[in-house]
mmCIF file of C-alpha atoms and ligand atoms in Angstrom:
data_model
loop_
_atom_site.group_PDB
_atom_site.id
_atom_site.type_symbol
_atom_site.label_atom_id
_atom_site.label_comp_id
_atom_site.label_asym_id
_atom_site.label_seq_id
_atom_site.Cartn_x
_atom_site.Cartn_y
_atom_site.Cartn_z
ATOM 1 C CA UNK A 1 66.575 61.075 111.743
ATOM 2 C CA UNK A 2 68.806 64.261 111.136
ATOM 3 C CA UNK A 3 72.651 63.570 110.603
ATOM 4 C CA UNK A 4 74.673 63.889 113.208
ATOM 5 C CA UNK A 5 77.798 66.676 113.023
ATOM 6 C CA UNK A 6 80.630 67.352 115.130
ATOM 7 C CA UNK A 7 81.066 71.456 116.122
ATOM 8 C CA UNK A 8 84.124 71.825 117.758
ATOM 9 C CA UNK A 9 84.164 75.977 117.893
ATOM 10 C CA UNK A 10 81.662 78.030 120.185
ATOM 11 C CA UNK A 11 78.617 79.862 117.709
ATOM 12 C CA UNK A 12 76.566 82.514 118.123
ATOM 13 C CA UNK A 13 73.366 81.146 119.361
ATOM 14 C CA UNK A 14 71.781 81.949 116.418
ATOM 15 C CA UNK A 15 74.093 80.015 114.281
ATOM 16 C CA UNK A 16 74.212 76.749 116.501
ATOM 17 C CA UNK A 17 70.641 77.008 115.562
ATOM 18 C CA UNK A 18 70.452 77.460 112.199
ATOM 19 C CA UNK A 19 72.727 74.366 112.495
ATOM 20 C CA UNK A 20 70.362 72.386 114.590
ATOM 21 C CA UNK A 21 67.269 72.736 111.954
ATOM 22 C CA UNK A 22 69.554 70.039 109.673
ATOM 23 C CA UNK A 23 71.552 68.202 112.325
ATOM 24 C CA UNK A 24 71.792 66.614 115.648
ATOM 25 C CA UNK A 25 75.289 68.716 116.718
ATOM 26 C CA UNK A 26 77.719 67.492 118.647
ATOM 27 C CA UNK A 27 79.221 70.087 120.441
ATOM 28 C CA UNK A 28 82.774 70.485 121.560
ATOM 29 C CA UNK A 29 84.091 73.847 122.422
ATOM 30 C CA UNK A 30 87.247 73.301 120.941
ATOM 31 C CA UNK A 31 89.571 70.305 120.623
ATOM 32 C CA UNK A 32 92.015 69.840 122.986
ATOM 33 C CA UNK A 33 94.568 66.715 124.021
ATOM 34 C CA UNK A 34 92.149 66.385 126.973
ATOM 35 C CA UNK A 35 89.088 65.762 125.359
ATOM 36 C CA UNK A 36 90.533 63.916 122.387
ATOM 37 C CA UNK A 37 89.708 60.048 123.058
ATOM 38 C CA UNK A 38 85.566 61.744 123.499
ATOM 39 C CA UNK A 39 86.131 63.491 119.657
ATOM 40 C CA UNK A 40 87.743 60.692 118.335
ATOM 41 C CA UNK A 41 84.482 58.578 119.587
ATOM 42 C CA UNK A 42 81.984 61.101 118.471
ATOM 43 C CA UNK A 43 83.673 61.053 115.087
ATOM 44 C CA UNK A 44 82.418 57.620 114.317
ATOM 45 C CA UNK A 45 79.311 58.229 113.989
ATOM 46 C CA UNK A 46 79.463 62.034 112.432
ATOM 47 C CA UNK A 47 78.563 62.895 108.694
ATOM 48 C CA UNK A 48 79.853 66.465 109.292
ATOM 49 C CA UNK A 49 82.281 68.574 110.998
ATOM 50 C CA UNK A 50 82.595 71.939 111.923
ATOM 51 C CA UNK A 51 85.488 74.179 113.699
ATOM 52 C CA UNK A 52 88.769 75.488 113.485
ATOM 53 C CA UNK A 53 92.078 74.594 114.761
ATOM 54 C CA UNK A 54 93.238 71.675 115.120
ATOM 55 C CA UNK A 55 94.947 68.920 112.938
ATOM 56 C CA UNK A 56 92.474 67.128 110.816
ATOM 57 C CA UNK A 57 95.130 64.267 109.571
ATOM 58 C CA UNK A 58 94.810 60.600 108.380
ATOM 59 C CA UNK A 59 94.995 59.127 112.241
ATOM 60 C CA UNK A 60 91.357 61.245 112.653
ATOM 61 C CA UNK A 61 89.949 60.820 109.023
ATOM 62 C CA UNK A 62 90.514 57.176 109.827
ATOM 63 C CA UNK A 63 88.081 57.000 112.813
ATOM 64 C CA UNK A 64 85.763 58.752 110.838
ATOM 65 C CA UNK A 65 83.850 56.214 108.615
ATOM 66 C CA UNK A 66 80.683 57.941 108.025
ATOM 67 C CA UNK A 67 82.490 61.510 107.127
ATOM 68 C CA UNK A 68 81.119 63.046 104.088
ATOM 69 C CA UNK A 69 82.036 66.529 104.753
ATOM 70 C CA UNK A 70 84.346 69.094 106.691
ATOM 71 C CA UNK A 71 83.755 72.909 107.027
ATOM 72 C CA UNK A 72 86.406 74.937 108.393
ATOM 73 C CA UNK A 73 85.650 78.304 109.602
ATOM 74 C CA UNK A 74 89.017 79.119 108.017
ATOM 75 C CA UNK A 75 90.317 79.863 104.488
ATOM 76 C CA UNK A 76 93.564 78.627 105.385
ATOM 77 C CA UNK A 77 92.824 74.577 105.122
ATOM 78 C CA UNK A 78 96.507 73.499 105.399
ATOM 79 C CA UNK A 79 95.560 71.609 108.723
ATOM 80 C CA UNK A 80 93.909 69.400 107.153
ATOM 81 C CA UNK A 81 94.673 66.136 104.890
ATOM 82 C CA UNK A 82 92.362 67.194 101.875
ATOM 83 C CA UNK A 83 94.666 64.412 99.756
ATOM 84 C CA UNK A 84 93.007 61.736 102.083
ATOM 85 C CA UNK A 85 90.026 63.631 102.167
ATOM 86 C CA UNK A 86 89.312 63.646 98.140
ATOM 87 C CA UNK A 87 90.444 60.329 97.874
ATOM 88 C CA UNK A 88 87.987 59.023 100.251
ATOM 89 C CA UNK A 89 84.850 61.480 98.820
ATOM 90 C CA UNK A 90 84.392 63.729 101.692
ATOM 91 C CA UNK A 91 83.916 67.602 100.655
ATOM 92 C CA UNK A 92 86.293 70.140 102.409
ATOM 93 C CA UNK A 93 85.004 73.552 102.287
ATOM 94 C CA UNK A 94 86.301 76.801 103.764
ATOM 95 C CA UNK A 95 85.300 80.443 104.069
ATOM 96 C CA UNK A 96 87.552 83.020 101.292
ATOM 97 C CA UNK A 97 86.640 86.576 100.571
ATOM 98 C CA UNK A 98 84.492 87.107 103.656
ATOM 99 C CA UNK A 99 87.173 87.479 105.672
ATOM 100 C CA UNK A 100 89.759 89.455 102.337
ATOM 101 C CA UNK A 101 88.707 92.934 103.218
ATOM 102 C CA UNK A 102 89.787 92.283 107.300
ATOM 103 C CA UNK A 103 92.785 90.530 106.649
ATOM 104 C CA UNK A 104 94.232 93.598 104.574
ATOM 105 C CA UNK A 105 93.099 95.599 107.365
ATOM 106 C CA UNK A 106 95.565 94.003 109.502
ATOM 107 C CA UNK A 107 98.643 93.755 106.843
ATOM 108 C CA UNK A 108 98.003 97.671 106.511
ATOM 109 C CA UNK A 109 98.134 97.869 110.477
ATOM 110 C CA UNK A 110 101.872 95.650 110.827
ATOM 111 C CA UNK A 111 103.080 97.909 107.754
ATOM 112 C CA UNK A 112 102.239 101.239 109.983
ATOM 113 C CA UNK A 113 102.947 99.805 113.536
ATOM 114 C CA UNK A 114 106.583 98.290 112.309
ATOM 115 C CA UNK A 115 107.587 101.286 110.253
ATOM 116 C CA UNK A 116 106.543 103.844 112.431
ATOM 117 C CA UNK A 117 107.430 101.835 115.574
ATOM 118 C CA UNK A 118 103.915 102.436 117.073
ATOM 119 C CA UNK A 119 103.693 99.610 119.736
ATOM 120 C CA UNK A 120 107.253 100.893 120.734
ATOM 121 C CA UNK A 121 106.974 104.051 121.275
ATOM 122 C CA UNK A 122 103.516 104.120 123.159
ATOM 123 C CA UNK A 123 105.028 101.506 125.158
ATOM 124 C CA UNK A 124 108.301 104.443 125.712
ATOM 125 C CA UNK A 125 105.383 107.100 126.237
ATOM 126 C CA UNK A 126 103.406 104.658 129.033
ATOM 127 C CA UNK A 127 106.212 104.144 130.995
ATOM 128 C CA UNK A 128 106.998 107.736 132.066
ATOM 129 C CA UNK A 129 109.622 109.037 129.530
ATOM 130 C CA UNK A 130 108.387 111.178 127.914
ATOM 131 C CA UNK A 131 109.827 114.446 129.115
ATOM 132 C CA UNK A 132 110.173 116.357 126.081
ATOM 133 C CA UNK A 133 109.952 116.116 121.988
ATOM 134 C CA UNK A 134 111.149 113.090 120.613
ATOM 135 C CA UNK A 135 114.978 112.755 119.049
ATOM 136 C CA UNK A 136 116.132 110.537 115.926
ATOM 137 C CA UNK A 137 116.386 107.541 118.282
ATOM 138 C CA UNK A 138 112.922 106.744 118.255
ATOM 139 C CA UNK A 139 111.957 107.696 114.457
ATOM 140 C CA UNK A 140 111.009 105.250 112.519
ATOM 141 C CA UNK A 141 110.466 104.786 108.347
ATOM 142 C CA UNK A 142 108.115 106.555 105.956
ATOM 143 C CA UNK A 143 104.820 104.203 104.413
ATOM 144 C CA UNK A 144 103.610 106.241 101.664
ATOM 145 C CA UNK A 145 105.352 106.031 98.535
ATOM 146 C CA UNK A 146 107.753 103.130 99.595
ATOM 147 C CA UNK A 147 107.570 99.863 97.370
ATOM 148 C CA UNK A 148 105.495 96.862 98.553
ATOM 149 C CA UNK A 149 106.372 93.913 97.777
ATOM 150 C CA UNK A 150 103.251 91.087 97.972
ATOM 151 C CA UNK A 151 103.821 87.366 98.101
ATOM 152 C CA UNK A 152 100.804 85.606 96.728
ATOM 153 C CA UNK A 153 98.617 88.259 94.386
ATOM 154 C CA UNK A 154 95.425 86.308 95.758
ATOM 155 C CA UNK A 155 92.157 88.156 97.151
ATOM 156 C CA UNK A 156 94.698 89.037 100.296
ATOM 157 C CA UNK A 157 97.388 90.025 98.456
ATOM 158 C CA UNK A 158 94.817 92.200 95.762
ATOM 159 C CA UNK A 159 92.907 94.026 98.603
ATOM 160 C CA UNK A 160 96.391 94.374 100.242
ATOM 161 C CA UNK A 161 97.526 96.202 96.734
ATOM 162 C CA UNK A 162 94.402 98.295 96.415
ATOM 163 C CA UNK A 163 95.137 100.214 100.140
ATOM 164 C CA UNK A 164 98.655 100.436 98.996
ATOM 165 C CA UNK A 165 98.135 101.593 95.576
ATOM 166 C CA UNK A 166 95.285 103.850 96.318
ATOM 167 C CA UNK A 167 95.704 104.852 99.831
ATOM 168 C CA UNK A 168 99.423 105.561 100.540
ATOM 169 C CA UNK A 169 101.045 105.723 96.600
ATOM 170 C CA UNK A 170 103.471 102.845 96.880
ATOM 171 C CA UNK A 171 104.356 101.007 94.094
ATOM 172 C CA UNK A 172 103.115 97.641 93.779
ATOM 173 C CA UNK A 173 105.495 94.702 92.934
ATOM 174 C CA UNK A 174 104.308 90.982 93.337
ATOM 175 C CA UNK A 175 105.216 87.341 93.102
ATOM 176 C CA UNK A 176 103.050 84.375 92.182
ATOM 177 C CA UNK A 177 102.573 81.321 90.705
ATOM 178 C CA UNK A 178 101.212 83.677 87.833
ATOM 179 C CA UNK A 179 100.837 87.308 86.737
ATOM 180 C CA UNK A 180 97.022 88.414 87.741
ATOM 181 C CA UNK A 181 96.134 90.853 84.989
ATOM 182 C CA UNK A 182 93.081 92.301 87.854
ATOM 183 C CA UNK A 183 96.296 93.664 89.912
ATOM 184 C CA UNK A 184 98.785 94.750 86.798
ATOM 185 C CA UNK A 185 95.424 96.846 85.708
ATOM 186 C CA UNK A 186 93.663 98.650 88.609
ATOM 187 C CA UNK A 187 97.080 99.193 90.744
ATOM 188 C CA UNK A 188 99.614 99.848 88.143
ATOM 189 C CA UNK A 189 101.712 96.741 89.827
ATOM 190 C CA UNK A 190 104.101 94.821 88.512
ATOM 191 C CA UNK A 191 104.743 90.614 88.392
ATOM 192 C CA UNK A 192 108.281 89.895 89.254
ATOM 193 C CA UNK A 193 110.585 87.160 90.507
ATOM 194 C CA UNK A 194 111.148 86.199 94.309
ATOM 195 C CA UNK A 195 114.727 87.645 94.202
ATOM 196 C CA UNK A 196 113.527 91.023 92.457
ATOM 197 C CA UNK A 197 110.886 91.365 94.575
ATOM 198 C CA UNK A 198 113.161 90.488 98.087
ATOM 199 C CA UNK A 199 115.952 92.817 96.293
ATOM 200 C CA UNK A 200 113.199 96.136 95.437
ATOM 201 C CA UNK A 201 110.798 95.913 98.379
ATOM 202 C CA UNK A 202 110.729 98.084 101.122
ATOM 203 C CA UNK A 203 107.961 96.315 102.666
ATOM 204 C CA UNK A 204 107.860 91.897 101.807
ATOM 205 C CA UNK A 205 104.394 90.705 102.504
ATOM 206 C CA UNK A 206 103.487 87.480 102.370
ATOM 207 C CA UNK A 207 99.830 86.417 101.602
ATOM 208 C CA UNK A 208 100.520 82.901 100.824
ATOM 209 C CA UNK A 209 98.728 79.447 101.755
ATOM 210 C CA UNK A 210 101.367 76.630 103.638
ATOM 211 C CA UNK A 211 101.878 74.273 100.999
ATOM 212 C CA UNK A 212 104.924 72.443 100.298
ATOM 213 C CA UNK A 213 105.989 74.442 97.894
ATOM 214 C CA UNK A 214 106.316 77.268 100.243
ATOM 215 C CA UNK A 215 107.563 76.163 103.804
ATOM 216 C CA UNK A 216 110.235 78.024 104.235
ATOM 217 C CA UNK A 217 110.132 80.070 101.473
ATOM 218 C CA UNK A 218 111.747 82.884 103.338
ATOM 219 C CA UNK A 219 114.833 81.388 105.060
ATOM 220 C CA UNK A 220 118.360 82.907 104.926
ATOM 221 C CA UNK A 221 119.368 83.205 101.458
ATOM 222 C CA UNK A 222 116.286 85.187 100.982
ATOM 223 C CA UNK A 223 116.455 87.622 104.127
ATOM 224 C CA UNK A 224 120.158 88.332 103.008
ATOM 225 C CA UNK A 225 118.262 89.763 99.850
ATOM 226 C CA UNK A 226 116.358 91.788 101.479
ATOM 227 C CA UNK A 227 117.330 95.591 101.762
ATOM 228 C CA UNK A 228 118.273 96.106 105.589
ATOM 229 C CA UNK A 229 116.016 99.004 105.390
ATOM 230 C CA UNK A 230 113.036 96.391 104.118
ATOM 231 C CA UNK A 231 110.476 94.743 107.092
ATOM 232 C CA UNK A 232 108.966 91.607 106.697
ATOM 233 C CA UNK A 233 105.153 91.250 106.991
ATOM 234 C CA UNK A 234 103.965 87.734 107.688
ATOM 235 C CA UNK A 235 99.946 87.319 107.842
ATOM 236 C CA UNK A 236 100.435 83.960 105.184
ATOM 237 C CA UNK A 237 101.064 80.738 107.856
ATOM 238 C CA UNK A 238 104.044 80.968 110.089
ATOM 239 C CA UNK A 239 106.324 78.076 108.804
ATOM 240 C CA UNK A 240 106.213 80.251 105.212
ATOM 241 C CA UNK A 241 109.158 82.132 107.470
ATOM 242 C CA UNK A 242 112.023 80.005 108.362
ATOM 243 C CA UNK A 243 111.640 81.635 112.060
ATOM 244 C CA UNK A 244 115.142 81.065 112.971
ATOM 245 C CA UNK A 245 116.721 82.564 109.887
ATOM 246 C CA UNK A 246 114.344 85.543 110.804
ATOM 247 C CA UNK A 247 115.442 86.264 114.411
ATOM 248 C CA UNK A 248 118.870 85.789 113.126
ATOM 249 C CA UNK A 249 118.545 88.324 110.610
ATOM 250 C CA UNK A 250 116.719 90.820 113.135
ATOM 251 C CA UNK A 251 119.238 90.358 116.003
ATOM 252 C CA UNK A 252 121.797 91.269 113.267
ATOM 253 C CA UNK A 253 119.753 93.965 112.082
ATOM 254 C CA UNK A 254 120.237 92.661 108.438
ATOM 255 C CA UNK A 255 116.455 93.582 107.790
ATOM 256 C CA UNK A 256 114.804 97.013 109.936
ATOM 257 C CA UNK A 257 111.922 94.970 111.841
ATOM 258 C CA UNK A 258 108.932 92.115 111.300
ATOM 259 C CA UNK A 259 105.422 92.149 111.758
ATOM 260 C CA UNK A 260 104.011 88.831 111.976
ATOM 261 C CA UNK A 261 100.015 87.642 112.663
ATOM 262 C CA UNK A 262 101.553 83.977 112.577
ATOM 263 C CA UNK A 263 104.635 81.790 113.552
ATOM 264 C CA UNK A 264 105.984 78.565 112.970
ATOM 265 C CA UNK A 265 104.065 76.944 116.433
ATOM 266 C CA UNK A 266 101.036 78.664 117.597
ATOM 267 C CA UNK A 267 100.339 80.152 120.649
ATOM 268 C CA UNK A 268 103.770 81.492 120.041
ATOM 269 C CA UNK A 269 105.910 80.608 123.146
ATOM 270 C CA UNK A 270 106.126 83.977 125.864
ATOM 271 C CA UNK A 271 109.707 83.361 125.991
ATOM 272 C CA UNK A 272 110.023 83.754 122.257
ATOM 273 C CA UNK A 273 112.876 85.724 121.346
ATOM 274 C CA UNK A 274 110.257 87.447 118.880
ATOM 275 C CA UNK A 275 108.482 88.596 121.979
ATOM 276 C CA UNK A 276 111.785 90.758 122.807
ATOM 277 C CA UNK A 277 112.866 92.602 119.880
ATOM 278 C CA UNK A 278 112.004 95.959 119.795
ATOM 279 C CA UNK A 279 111.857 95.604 115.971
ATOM 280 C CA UNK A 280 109.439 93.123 116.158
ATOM 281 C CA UNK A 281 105.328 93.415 115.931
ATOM 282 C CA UNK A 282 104.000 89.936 116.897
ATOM 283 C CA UNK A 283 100.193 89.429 116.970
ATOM 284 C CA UNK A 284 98.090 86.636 118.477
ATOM 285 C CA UNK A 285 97.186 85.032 114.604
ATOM 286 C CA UNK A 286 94.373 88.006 114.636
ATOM 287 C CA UNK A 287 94.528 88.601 110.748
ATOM 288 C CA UNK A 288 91.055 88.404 110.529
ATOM 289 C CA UNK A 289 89.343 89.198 114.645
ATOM 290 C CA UNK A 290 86.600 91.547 114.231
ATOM 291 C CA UNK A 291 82.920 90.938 115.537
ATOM 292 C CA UNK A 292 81.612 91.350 111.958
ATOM 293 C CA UNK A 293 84.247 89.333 110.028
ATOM 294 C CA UNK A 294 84.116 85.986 112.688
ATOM 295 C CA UNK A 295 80.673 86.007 112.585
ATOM 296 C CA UNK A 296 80.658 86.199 108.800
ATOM 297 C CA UNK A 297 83.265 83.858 108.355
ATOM 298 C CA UNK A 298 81.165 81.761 111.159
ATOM 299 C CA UNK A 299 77.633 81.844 108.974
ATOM 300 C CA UNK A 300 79.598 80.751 106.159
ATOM 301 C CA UNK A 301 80.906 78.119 107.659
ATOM 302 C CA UNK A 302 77.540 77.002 108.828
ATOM 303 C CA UNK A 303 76.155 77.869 105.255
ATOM 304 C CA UNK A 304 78.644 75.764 103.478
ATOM 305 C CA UNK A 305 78.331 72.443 105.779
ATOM 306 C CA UNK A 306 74.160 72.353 105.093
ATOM 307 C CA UNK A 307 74.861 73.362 101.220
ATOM 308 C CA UNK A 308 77.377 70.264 101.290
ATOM 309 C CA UNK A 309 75.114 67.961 103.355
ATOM 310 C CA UNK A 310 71.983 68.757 102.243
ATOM 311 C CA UNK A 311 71.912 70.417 98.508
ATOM 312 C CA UNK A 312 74.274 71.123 96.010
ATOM 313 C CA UNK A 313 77.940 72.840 96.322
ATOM 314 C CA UNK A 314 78.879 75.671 94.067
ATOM 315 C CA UNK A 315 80.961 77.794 95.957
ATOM 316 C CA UNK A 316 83.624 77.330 98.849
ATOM 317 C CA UNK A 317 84.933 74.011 98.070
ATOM 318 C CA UNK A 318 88.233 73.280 98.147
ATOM 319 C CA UNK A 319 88.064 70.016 96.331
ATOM 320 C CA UNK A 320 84.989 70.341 93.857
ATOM 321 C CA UNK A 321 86.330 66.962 92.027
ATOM 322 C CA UNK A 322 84.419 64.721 95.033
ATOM 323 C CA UNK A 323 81.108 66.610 94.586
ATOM 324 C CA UNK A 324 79.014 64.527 91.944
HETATM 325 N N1 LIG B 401 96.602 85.808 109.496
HETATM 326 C C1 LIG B 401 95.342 85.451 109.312
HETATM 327 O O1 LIG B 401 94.511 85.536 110.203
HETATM 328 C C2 LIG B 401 94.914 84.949 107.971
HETATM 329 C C3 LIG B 401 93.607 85.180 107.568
HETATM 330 C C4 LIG B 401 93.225 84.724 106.309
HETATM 331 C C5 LIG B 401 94.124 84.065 105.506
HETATM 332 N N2 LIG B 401 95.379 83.829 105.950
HETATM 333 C C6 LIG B 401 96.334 83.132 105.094
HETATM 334 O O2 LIG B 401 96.433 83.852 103.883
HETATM 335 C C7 LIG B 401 96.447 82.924 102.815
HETATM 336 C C8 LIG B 401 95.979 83.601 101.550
HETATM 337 O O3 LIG B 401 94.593 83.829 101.588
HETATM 338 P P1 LIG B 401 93.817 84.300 100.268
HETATM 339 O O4 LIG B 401 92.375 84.295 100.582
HETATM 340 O O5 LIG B 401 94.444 85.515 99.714
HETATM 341 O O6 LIG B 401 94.152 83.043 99.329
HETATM 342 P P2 LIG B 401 94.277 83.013 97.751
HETATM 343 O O7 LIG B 401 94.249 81.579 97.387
HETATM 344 O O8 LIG B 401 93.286 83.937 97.140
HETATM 345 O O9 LIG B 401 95.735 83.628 97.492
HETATM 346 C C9 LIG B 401 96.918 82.923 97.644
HETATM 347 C C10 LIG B 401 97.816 83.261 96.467
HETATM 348 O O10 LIG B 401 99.081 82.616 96.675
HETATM 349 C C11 LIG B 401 99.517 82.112 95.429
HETATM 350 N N3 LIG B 401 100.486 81.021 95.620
HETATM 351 C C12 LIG B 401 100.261 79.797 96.119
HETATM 352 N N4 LIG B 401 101.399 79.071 96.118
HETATM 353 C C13 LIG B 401 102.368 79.876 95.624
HETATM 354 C C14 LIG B 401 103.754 79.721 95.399
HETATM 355 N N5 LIG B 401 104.369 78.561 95.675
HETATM 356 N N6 LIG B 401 104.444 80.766 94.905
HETATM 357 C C15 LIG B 401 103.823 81.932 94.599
HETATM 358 N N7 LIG B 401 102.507 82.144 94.801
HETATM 359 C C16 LIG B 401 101.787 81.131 95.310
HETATM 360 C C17 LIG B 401 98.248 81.644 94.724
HETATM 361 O O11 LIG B 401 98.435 81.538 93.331
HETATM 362 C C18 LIG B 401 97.268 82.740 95.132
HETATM 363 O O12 LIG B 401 97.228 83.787 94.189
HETATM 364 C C19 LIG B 401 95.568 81.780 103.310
HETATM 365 O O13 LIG B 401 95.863 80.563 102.659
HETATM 366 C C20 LIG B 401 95.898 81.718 104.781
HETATM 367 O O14 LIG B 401 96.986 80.838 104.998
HETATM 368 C C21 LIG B 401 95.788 84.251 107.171
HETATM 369 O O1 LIG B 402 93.005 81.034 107.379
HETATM 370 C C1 LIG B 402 92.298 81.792 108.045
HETATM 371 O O2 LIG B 402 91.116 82.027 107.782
HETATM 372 C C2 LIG B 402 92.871 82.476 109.246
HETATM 373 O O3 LIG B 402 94.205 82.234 109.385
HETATM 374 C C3 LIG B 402 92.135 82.115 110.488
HETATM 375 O O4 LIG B 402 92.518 80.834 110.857
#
């Protein structure tokens, strides 16, 4: 008999059935409060599990005896309780570098839209006036040669430094846990401390994973080190940003504008106050929505739960210490 899995995303047909050659999937589209009491059922008798979204805590791990391992189609994984996870044996793997490439895409796209007040000023255009050249009121800030500042010098933050390095001649500054000698080499840039980095940027970008260490990284003291000429990119997780300190510090125009891909609750609220300043690009969490990079990220996903099910894990684990 195959194992039986839990899919809790939609696939491309072609995927679900590369799936259903190993395993006898239980589908659900997505999981919702509604259909909740169903997953938390199905879950007893899964081995794997396969989505995104959603919290994966102990309260579901614990209705999950015969769990042995979870693929997110993610490589964010801070939804889930990997601590319980390892503990208990079960693999948790995720999907980096397809995705990289997209992701930097979409930094590079806040960094233009913010600066050059893009979404504003077509929005000014659309609704009728536009009656002559433009005056000073709607410029916005120069890209090229302007320092960028990245927050977590991972394979984000690196592909983030090569467009910025190679396409528009800013100079690269950076924070991590550790220098990466790959970044200080091919982009000329330059490991510094937060403060330096909040005090020198004109553009703070933060690539970095939700761990404890960094929820709310970015809070007050930090945007009051910012230059008020600087703009915040967030494409990390959204409780990185202390989002209250941030729409305090935009209302007072102590910083020139945000662009954020993610927020502190997701869907972000329409009556956000983000939602309503001008200075303000706010996505729909869409760092990485193309065709080609969600199915990618999609048939890795799918890749990684048979690899971890049925053979033997090198890659795109998260905890390798469980595998034996
Ligand atoms: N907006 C989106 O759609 C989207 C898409 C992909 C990834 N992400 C987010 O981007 C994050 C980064 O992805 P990645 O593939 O570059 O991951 P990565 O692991 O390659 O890079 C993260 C970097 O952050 C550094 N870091 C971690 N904790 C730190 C700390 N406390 N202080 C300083 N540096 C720290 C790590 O050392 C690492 O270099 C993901 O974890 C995810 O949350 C968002
Ligand atoms: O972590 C990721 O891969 C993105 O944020 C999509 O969830």
């Amino acid at each position: 008999m195959k194992p039986s899995i839990i899919l809790y995303k939609i696939l491309p047909d072609d995927l679900l059935a590369r799936l259903e050659q190993h395993f006898t999937v239980l589908p659900f589209n997505r999981l919702t409060s509604e259909n909740r009491q169903d997953f938390l059922l199905a879950l007893k008798q899964a081995q794997g599990l396969i989505g995104s979204g959603g919290q994966i805590d102990k309260s579901v791990l614990d209705c999950a005896p015969a769990l042995k391992a979870v693929s997110t189609i993610s490589v964010g994984y801070d939804n889930f309780d990997v601590q319980t996870m390892t503990e208990r044996g079960i693999i948790m793997m995720h999907t980096p570098t397809v995705l990289t490439e997209t992701v930097a895409d979409t930094v590079m796209a806040l960094i233009l839209s913010t600066a050059r007040r893009v979404v504003e000023v077509a929005e000014w255009a659309k609704s009728g006036q536009w009656k002559g050249s433009v005056g000073s009121e709607l410029f916005g800030l120069d890209v090229h040669h302007k320092t960028i500042g990245i927050l977590g010098m991972g394979r984000i933050g690196l592909a983030l430094a090569q467009r910025a390095h190679g396409g528009f001649n800013m100079p690269v500054i950076y924070n991590d846990r550790q220098p990466n000698p790959e970044a200080n080499s091919r982009f000329n840039a330059r490991f510094c401390d937060l403060d330096t980095l909040l005090a020198e940027s004109d553009f703070v970008c933060v690539s970095l994973p939700l761990t404890e260490q960094t929820h709310h990284l970015i809070s007050d003291e930090q945007l009051a080190k910012m230059k008020p000429s600087a703009i915040l990119i967030n494409t990390g997780r959204g409780p990185v940003v202390d989002e209250a300190a941030l729409i305090k510090a935009l209302k007072q125009k102590r910083i020139y504008g945000a662009g954020l891909d993610v927020f502190e609750k997701e869907p972000l609220s329409a009556d956000s106050e983000l939602f309503r300043l001008p200075n303000v690009v706010a996505l729909p969490h869409i760092g990485s929505a193309t065709h080609e990079t969600r199915y990618n990220m999609a048939a890795c996903a799918v890749d990684n739960l048979i690899t971890a099910l049925t053979g033997k894990v090198t890659v795109n684990c998260v905890n390798p210490q469980v595998i034996k």
